[in-house]
Amino acid sequence: MMEILEYIGMALILIGGIFLFLGALGLVRMPDLYTRLQAGTKASTLGAMSTVLGVGLLHPDWILKILIIVIFIGVANPLSSHALARASYRKGVIPFSKNNIDKYKKAVKKQIKNLTS
Amino acid sequence: MKNVFIIILLVVIGYFLANTFADIPFGENRIGDIESSETVAGYYLSNTVEKSKVANVITAIVVNYRGLDTLGEVTVLFLASTGLASILYRRKEEEEDVERLNLPSSRIMRTGVRVLFPSIVLLGIYVFIHGHLTPGGGFQGGTIVATGFLLMLISYKGFNTNHNRMVWIESLAGLSFVGIGIWGLLSGNTFLENSTNVGVLNSLISGGLIPIIYIVVGFKVAVELTGILDILLKIKPKK
Amino acid sequence: MTIILTIVFTLMAIGLILSMFRFVKGPRSGDRAMALDTFSIIITAAMVLLAHVFERYIYVDVALIYAVLGFVGVIVIARYIEGAL
Amino acid sequence: MIFIILLIIMAVLLLAAAVYSIVHRDLLFAVMGTGIVSVVLSLFFYLLQAPDVALTEAAIGIALTTIIFIITIRNTTRDEDEIIDKENEKL
Amino acid sequence: MTNKKSIPLLKRKSSPGKFIYTFLIMFIIWLGFTTSFEPAELITGVFVSLIIALFTDRIFSCCGMRVLMPHKIIYFIQYFFVFIMALIKANFDVARRVISPDLPINPGIVKFKTKLTNSFARLVLANSITLTPGTLTIDAIGNTFYVHWIDVTSEEPEVAYKEIAESFEKILMKIYED
Amino acid sequence: MQEEFNEIFIKYHEIITIGVYGTAIGLILIGLYAVLMKKNLVKIVIGLSIMDAGIHLLFVGIGYIQNGTAPIFSPGYENAGERMVDPVPQALVLTAIIIGFAITAVALSLIIRLYKHHHTAKIDQIKSLKW
């Protein structure tokens, strides 16, 4: 039983490492800020969660604290990338788009108008 | 000319630093056998467990053996916060139109911060209550609590810290810190010496006065840092 | 087992270097803040893994602090970019 | 092997981030550079078996130092040479 | 109903349900931190959680105890599985996009309207959207979500809603809006 | 894992020594360079904090012991006192980090005050400092 858990844990750690690496690679390869945010957030969140959970499976008596870490990562990381995306858009970072699909521009203009008036 | 001079200076300093540290081999055991060691570290490592029943030796050093230093450290923090307040002093009439934030944050972020804030404060309290068992202690825990308050302060316009309550907590914490220290003096020991010896190693109730001192320090640091942040966030550049 | 750990740490190290590359190059402050975020999350994972390597439970506390506080710095920077502070 | 890999990478990253934060003209980026120095330094302390110090560095370096620096550059100028450059402010 | 303004933070009402809910969650988190069941730790945990719940219950909790009803917990578990599946799918998606040499992306920002009114449910939805395939929540103004989509298939709000949010929202409606 | 670690430590001892001490000394020199050369006050404070970081690293590096573990007698490590690293430098650095933060805060508030008065944060333009 313990050995099976150990193998699963090691597999999770390996997957986590690969996804952390892929997140960083996405950070470098993607063309603009928003796509970078996407790749970075998703891959690094799952990578960190999976690594941490893998360690939790290797040491079953650590599992409670490990779960707390996983939950915190899952709540906090998307939040920071959301804040970053919103702030950058409002400061005029134009998203890269092949077909010019941008429904957000109008809403921002309207909101800024409301705030200044 | 100045450039050349400074670079020569840097090279000289670097050379002498490297020369000095080349003589200290990295990773060498300089303590030796801790029971018979002549170093301070040997004394601390061999005596902490029996004398004060504290698992974390660094906590024992910071709060117990070098307690007077910690008093100085707390004083420095206190002086920093008062100094900052007096440097950035503004008159009462200027205070009227002060708003901390120019723009509201998004509703998602406000909700997220609202959900995370109690857990961050709980984490800070955990860190300073368990200062004698795990890494961390009063200073770190207080910093974490202050970070939680920082998160609220930068995302909510309506969130205000209660100044009177903060002053009260700070004075009470400072007084009890000094009081515990003087109690050590009165009972015939040195300042802040751990005169009680209760509990079992590695349980929550152990280490005598050390956890209590760290809790007090934690409250004091949290309040001081929150005060610093509050003052700093309220200043506005002149347009 | 050791070989897997070595592979994972190598991957993490390459990840750190790639995000440092993005940090140095990133044309806008948003990219740099994102690199900082990736840094802190990779380091959280590395810390938990090192706690396993050193076999000490108490080391997990540091990773816990990083998981909780790592995003505060990024949010502060985001609020500054927005012009809200 | 793990020790060596992490140590060399961290040494390079620390020095690179420090040089970056000294050299770059935009003070916001310099402050983010100190943030990276603090994050990597914390892992360094962790590797040198000093979890207490690592925790302190993490708690202080990651948010509090960043915000006091950011408040300062908001109240002074963001450009090191104080040449107000509209394009630069926008980034 | 639609453009309901959020209530200012300090004017929220505190209630026994909210208090107990906050206390329970805080106590569970405390147990996670300590991972020990010694009496001293438990008593300290109860004490600390009580104090925190006393000060923050109106900030922390949205709807009190009714989220913790048994049938809602079953929905939570269902949501968890849906979410984990989406997360894993998202990551293989990202991996495919990152590794393939010609970067198959067609990004754009779309919008859709959500039926959720509870702000906590919206937070959960926004975070889930950020972590699922190819989408990133940029903003939520009123009840409209603005989502950056890495591979836009349609600009229509209804289609976007169906593809991005529907599977999550169905369960969240059952948990928070009944 | 421990034996392998020892082998590597002895084999690559010079690289590790240069890695730790060299990084620390490098950080100190970079910080010092900024303090001496830069005109902007904020940059000077950044240089000070980097110098701080280098000194902390140097201290903790001196205290490290090969094959050591943290000086905490947690469950399972009650009798591991023989192979614990030196706790004294760590306690010193812990104090130094907090004090460094306080110093940075006060220095930055002074800079804000100076900027309000002189409308510049460059030392060569603050004329009233000369006499």
mmCIF file of C-alpha atoms in Angstrom, chain B residues 2-3 6 9-10 13-14 17-18 21 24-34 41 44-45 49 55-58 61-62 73 76-77 80 84 87-89 133 135 139-140 201-202 225 232 235, chain F residues 9 13 16-17 20-21 25 28-29 32-33 36-37 39 58 61-62 64-66 71-75 78 81-82 84-88 90-91 94-95 98-99 101-102 105-106 109-110 112-113 116:
data_model
loop_
_atom_site.group_PDB
_atom_site.id
_atom_site.type_symbol
_atom_site.label_atom_id
_atom_site.label_comp_id
_atom_site.label_asym_id
_atom_site.label_seq_id
_atom_site.Cartn_x
_atom_site.Cartn_y
_atom_site.Cartn_z
ATOM 1 C CA LYS B 2 35.466 59.372 -9.555
ATOM 2 C CA ASN B 3 34.468 56.241 -11.449
ATOM 3 C CA ILE B 6 35.304 53.869 -6.823
ATOM 4 C CA LEU B 9 37.913 50.854 -3.965
ATOM 5 C CA LEU B 10 35.418 48.099 -4.762
ATOM 6 C CA ILE B 13 37.263 45.668 -0.653
ATOM 7 C CA GLY B 14 36.300 42.619 -2.667
ATOM 8 C CA LEU B 17 36.689 40.106 1.801
ATOM 9 C CA ALA B 18 37.455 37.152 -0.455
ATOM 10 C CA PHE B 21 36.662 34.231 3.793
ATOM 11 C CA ILE B 24 37.087 30.051 6.717
ATOM 12 C CA PRO B 25 36.243 26.740 5.061
ATOM 13 C CA PHE B 26 32.600 26.501 4.139
ATOM 14 C CA GLY B 27 30.642 23.798 5.926
ATOM 15 C CA GLU B 28 33.297 22.979 8.503
ATOM 16 C CA ASN B 29 32.037 21.983 11.899
ATOM 17 C CA ARG B 30 33.405 24.632 14.229
ATOM 18 C CA ILE B 31 31.247 23.734 17.202
ATOM 19 C CA GLY B 32 32.621 20.256 17.758
ATOM 20 C CA ASP B 33 31.107 18.143 20.482
ATOM 21 C CA ILE B 34 28.307 20.261 21.855
ATOM 22 C CA ALA B 41 26.664 27.756 19.997
ATOM 23 C CA TYR B 44 23.063 27.055 23.519
ATOM 24 C CA LEU B 45 22.533 23.767 21.736
ATOM 25 C CA VAL B 49 16.339 21.648 25.841
ATOM 26 C CA ALA B 55 12.402 23.129 20.713
ATOM 27 C CA ASN B 56 13.486 26.053 18.585
ATOM 28 C CA VAL B 57 16.957 27.118 19.694
ATOM 29 C CA ILE B 58 16.768 30.377 17.736
ATOM 30 C CA ILE B 61 18.402 32.782 21.824
ATOM 31 C CA VAL B 62 16.274 35.678 20.625
ATOM 32 C CA GLU B 73 14.818 45.566 18.497
ATOM 33 C CA VAL B 76 13.895 50.328 17.179
ATOM 34 C CA LEU B 77 10.642 49.294 15.516
ATOM 35 C CA ALA B 80 10.753 53.799 13.399
ATOM 36 C CA LEU B 84 7.823 57.935 10.380
ATOM 37 C CA ILE B 87 8.379 62.933 9.547
ATOM 38 C CA LEU B 88 5.226 62.602 7.503
ATOM 39 C CA TYR B 89 3.182 64.704 9.902
ATOM 40 C CA LEU B 133 7.969 24.809 18.206
ATOM 41 C CA PRO B 135 10.229 28.283 12.561
ATOM 42 C CA PHE B 139 8.286 39.255 14.455
ATOM 43 C CA GLN B 140 7.340 37.041 11.545
ATOM 44 C CA LEU B 201 9.242 19.399 24.980
ATOM 45 C CA ASN B 202 7.382 19.819 21.698
ATOM 46 C CA LEU B 225 3.623 47.758 11.049
ATOM 47 C CA LEU B 232 2.277 55.662 4.252
ATOM 48 C CA ILE B 235 0.053 60.498 1.814
ATOM 49 C CA PHE F 9 29.836 18.051 -0.971
ATOM 50 C CA HIS F 13 33.569 21.729 -2.207
ATOM 51 C CA ILE F 16 30.000 25.362 -3.341
ATOM 52 C CA THR F 17 32.305 27.663 -1.373
ATOM 53 C CA VAL F 20 27.935 30.898 -1.362
ATOM 54 C CA TYR F 21 30.704 33.286 -0.344
ATOM 55 C CA ILE F 25 30.517 39.209 -1.593
ATOM 56 C CA ILE F 28 27.781 43.414 -1.072
ATOM 57 C CA LEU F 29 29.936 44.920 -3.823
ATOM 58 C CA LEU F 32 28.150 49.331 -2.381
ATOM 59 C CA TYR F 33 28.587 50.374 -5.988
ATOM 60 C CA LEU F 36 28.584 55.235 -3.971
ATOM 61 C CA MET F 37 27.764 55.894 -7.605
ATOM 62 C CA LYS F 39 22.601 60.005 -7.716
ATOM 63 C CA LEU F 58 27.442 35.794 4.417
ATOM 64 C CA GLY F 61 26.826 30.864 5.140
ATOM 65 C CA ILE F 62 29.411 31.026 7.919
ATOM 66 C CA TYR F 64 26.393 26.341 7.903
ATOM 67 C CA ILE F 65 27.739 22.916 8.778
ATOM 68 C CA GLN F 66 28.127 20.135 6.265
ATOM 69 C CA PRO F 71 18.608 23.988 15.111
ATOM 70 C CA ILE F 72 15.096 22.942 16.055
ATOM 71 C CA PHE F 73 14.515 19.956 18.306
ATOM 72 C CA SER F 74 11.269 18.931 16.664
ATOM 73 C CA PRO F 75 9.780 15.419 17.074
ATOM 74 C CA GLU F 78 15.411 15.418 19.896
ATOM 75 C CA GLY F 81 22.052 18.278 18.570
ATOM 76 C CA GLU F 82 25.408 17.071 17.279
ATOM 77 C CA MET F 84 22.741 21.077 13.985
ATOM 78 C CA VAL F 85 24.004 24.207 12.288
ATOM 79 C CA ASP F 86 25.224 27.167 14.279
ATOM 80 C CA PRO F 87 22.165 28.982 15.688
ATOM 81 C CA VAL F 88 23.923 32.214 16.666
ATOM 82 C CA GLN F 90 20.768 32.872 12.375
ATOM 83 C CA ALA F 91 19.482 34.699 15.429
ATOM 84 C CA LEU F 94 16.790 37.453 12.122
ATOM 85 C CA THR F 95 17.243 40.626 14.152
ATOM 86 C CA ILE F 98 13.725 43.382 10.963
ATOM 87 C CA ILE F 99 15.988 46.331 11.760
ATOM 88 C CA PHE F 101 13.209 46.944 7.273
ATOM 89 C CA ALA F 102 12.728 49.670 9.888
ATOM 90 C CA ALA F 105 11.021 52.637 6.046
ATOM 91 C CA VAL F 106 12.487 55.651 7.834
ATOM 92 C CA SER F 109 9.905 58.557 4.462
ATOM 93 C CA LEU F 110 12.807 61.014 4.675
ATOM 94 C CA ILE F 112 9.403 61.632 0.513
ATOM 95 C CA ARG F 113 9.832 64.611 2.804
ATOM 96 C CA LYS F 116 8.233 67.668 -1.075
#
